[in-house]
Short mmCIF file of C-alpha atoms in Angstrom, two decimals:
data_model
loop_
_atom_site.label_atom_id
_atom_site.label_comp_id
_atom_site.label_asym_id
_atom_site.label_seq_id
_atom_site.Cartn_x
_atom_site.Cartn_y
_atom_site.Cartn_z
CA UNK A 88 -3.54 -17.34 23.13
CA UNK A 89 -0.69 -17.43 20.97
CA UNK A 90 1.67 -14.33 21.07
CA UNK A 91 4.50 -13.76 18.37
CA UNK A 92 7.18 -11.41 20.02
CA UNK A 93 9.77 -9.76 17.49
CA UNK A 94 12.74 -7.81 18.81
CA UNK A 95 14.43 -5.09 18.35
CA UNK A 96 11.22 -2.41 18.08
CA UNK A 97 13.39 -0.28 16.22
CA UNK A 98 16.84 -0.16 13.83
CA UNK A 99 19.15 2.15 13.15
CA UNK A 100 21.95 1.73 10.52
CA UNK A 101 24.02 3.53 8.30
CA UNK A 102 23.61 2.42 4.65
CA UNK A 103 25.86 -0.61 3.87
CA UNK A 104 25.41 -2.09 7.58
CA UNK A 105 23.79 -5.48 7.96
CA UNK A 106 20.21 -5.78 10.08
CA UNK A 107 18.51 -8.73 11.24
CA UNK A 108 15.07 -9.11 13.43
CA UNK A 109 13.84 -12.02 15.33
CA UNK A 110 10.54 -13.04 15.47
CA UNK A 111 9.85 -15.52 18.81
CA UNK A 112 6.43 -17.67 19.17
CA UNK A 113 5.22 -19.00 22.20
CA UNK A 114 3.40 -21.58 20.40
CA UNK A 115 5.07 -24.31 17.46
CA UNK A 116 3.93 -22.68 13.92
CA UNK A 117 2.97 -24.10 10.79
CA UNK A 118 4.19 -21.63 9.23
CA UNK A 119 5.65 -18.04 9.12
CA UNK A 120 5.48 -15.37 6.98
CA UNK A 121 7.32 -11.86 6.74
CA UNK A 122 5.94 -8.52 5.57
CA UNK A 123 7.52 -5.38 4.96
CA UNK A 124 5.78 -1.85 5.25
CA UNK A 125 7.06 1.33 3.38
CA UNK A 126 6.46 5.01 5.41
CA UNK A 127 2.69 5.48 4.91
CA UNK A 128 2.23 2.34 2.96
CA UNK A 129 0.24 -1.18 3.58
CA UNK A 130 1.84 -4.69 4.60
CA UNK A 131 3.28 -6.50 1.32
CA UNK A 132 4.34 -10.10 1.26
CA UNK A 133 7.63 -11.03 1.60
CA UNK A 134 8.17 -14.74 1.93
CA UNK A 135 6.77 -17.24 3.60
CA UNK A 136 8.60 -20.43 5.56
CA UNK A 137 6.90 -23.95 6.01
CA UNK A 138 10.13 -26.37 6.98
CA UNK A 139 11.60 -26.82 9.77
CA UNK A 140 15.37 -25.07 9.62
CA UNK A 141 14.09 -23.54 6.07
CA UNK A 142 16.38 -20.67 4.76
CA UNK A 143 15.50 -18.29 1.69
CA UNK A 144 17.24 -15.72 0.36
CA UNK A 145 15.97 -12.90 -1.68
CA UNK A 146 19.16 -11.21 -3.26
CA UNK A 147 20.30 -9.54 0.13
CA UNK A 148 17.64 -10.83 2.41
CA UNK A 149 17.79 -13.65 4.16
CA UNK A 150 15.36 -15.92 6.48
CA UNK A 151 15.58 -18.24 8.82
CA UNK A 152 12.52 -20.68 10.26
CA UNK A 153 13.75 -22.31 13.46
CA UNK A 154 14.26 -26.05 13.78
CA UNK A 155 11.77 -26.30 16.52
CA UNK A 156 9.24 -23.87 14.47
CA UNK A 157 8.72 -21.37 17.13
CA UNK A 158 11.36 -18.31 15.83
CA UNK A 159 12.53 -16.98 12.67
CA UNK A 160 14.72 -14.04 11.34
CA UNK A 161 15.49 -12.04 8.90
CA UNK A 162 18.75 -10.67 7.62
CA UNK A 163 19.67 -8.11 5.60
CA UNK A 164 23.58 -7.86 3.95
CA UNK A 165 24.82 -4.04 3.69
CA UNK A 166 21.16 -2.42 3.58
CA UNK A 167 20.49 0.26 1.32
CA UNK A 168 18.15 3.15 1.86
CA UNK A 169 15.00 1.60 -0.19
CA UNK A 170 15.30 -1.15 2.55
CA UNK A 171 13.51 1.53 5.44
CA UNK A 172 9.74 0.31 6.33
CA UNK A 173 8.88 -2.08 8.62
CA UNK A 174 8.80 -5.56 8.65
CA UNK A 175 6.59 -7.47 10.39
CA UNK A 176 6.44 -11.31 11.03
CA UNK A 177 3.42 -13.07 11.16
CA UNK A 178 3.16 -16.58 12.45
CA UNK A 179 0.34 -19.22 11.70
CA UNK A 180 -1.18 -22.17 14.11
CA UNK A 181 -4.07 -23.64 13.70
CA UNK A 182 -5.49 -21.87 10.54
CA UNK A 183 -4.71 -18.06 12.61
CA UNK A 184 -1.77 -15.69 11.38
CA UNK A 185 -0.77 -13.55 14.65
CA UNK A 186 1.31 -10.83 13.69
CA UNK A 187 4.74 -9.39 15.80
CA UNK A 188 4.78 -5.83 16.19
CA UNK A 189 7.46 -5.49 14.13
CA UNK A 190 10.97 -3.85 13.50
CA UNK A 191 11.00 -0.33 12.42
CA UNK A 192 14.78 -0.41 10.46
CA UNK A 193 15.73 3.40 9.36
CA UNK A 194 19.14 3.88 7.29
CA UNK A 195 21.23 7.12 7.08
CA UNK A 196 22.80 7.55 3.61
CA UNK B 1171 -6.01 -5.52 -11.22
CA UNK B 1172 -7.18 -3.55 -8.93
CA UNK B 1173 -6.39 -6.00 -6.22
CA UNK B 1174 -7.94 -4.83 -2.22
CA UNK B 1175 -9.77 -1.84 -2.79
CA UNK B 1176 -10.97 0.00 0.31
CA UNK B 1177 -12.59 3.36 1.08
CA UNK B 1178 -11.76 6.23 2.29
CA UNK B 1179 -8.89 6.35 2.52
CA UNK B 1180 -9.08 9.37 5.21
CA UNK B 1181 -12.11 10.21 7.74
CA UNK B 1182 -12.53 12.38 10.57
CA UNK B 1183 -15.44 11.34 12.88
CA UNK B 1184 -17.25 12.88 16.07
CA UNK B 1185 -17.40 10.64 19.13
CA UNK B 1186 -20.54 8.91 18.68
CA UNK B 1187 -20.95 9.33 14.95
CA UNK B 1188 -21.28 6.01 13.31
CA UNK B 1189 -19.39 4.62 10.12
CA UNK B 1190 -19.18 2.15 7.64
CA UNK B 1191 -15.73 1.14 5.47
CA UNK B 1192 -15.89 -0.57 2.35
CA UNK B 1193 -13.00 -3.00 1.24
CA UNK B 1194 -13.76 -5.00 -1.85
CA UNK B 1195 -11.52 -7.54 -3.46
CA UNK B 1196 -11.15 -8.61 -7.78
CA UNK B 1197 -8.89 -11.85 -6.82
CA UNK B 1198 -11.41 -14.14 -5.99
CA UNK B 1199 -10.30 -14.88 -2.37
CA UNK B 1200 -12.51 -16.73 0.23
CA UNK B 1201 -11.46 -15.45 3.15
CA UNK B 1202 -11.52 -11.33 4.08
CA UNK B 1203 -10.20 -9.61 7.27
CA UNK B 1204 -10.13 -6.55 8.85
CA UNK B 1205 -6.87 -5.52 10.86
CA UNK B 1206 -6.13 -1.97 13.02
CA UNK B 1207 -2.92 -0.61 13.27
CA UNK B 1208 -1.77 1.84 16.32
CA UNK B 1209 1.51 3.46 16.20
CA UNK B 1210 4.69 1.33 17.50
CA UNK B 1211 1.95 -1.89 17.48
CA UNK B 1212 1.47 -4.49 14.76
CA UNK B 1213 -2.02 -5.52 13.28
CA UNK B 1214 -4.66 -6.70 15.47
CA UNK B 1215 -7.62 -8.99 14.02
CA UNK B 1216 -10.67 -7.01 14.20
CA UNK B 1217 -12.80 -9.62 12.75
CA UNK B 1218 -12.96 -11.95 9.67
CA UNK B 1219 -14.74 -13.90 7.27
CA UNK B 1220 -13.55 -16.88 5.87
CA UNK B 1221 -16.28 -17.57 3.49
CA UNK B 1222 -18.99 -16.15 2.19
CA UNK B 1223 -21.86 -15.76 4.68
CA UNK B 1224 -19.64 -16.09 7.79
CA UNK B 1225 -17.90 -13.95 9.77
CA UNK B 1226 -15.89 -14.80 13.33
CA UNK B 1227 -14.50 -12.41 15.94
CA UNK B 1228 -10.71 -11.54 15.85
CA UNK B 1229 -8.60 -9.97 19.09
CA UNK B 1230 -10.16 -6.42 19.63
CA UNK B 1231 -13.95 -7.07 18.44
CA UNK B 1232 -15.78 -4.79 20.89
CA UNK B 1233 -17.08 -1.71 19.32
CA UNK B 1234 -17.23 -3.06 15.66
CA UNK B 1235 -19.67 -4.56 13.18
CA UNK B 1236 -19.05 -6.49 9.94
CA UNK B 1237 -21.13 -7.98 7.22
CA UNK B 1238 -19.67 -10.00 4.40
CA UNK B 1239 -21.88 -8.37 2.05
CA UNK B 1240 -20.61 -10.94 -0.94
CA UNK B 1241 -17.84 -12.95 -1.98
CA UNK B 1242 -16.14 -9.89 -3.22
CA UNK B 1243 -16.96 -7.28 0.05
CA UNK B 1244 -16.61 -7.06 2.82
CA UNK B 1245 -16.93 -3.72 5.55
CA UNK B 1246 -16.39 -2.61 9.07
CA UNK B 1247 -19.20 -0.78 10.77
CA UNK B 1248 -18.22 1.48 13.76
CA UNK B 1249 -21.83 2.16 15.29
CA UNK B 1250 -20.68 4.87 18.14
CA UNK B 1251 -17.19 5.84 17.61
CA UNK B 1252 -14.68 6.30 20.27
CA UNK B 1253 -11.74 8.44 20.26
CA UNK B 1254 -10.05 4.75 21.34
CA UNK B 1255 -10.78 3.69 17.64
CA UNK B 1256 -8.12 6.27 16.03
CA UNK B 1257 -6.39 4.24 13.94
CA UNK B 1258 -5.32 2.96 10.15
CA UNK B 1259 -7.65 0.21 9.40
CA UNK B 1260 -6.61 -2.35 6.72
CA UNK B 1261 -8.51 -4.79 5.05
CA UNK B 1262 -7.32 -7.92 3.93
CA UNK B 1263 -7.80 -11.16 1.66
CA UNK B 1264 -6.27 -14.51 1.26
CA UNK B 1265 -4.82 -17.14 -1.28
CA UNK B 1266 -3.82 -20.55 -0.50
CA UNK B 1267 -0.68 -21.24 -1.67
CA UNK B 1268 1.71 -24.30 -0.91
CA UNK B 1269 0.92 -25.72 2.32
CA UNK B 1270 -2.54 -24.35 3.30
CA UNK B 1271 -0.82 -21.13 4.32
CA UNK B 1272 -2.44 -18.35 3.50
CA UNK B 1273 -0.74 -14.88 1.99
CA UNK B 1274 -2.33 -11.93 2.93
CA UNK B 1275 -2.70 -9.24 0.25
CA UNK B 1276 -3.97 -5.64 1.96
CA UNK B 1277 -5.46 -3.10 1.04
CA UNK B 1278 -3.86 0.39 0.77
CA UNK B 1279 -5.32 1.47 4.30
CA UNK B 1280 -7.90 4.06 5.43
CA UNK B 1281 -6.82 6.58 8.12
CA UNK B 1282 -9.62 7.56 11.15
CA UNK B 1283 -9.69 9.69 13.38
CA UNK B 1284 -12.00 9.95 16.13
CA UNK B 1285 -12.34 13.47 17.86
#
């Protein structure tokens, strides 16, 4: 079945430091979309990419799809400390959203 | 708007006890799902519904029951619990936006714990 790998497990980063996670499919998506989850919170929508080679940004976040629609990333620029959670990646083929385990980031004021 | 509402949000079980949790949605979504979340793992597919009157089996089926009760509920029946079924349950619900695509919107999570 189709697996969605995303890499690194975990982040740490002193406040101000850039952070980026990849997300890797072993299948060609339709689409991707990224979550992030707060300490002790539920998934919330992020974005979502469609296009092959799509970038957004939101303010300091940006994301990547992959020209051949099988990985994606997401970047943050000097992360601040109400950028902790966890943010997951969740890719879509054939109708069904697998999600990565996603990248616990942490940041030390 | 109250959004995905599901309940409780905390329950400690026996093994063997049986359980039901209740996740209703106000947004008029067709399709409902039930994830689990383990610690250091992402969200696993349970099972879920895409429409009314159907449901389908997700990844990690075995031990639970669902019934898409209406459009607007939907809930996850543990019948014999296990102390393998610890874990954060979320329920979900979908719009179709763009694409096809759809955008999850979860609920806020209910905690169990199996002893």
């Amino acid at each position: 079945g189709q697996q969605v790998m995303q890499i690194p497990q975990y982040q740490h980063v002193q406040e101000g430091e850039d952070f980026t996670t990849y997300c890797n499919s072993s299948t060609t998506l339709s689409n991707i979309q990224w979550y992030k989850q707060r300490p002790g919170g539920h998934p919330v929508f992020l974005i979502q990419l469609v296009k092959s080679g799509e970038v957004k940004k939101q303010k300091r976040l940006t994301f990547q799809f992959g020209e051949a629609k099988k990985n994606s990333s997401l970047h943050i620029t000097a992360t601040q400390t109400t950028d902790v959670g966890t943010y997951f990646c969740a890719g879509t083929n054939a109708g069904k959203s697998t999600f990565g385990d996603g990248t616990t980031l942490t940041v030390k004021p | 708007n109250a959004g995905v509402t599901q309940t409780p949000k905390f329950q400690v079980l026996k093994t063997g006890q049986s359980m039901t949790l209740q996740c209703a949605q106000d947004m008029n979504h067709n399709s409902m799902y039930w994830y689990r979340q383990d610690p250091g793992m992402g969200l696993r597919l349970i099972y879920y519904s895409a429409s009314e009157g159907t449901t389908d089996k997700g990844e990690v089926p075995n031990g639970y029951n669902v019934s898409r009760l209406n459009k607007r509920e939907f809930s996850l029946r543990l019948e014999s619990a296990a102390p393998s079924q610890t874990s954060v349950y979320f329920c979900a619900s979908t719009r179709t936006v763009l694409s096809g695509a759809n955008v999850l919107t979860f609920g806020a999570g209910s905690r169990l714990t199996v002893l």
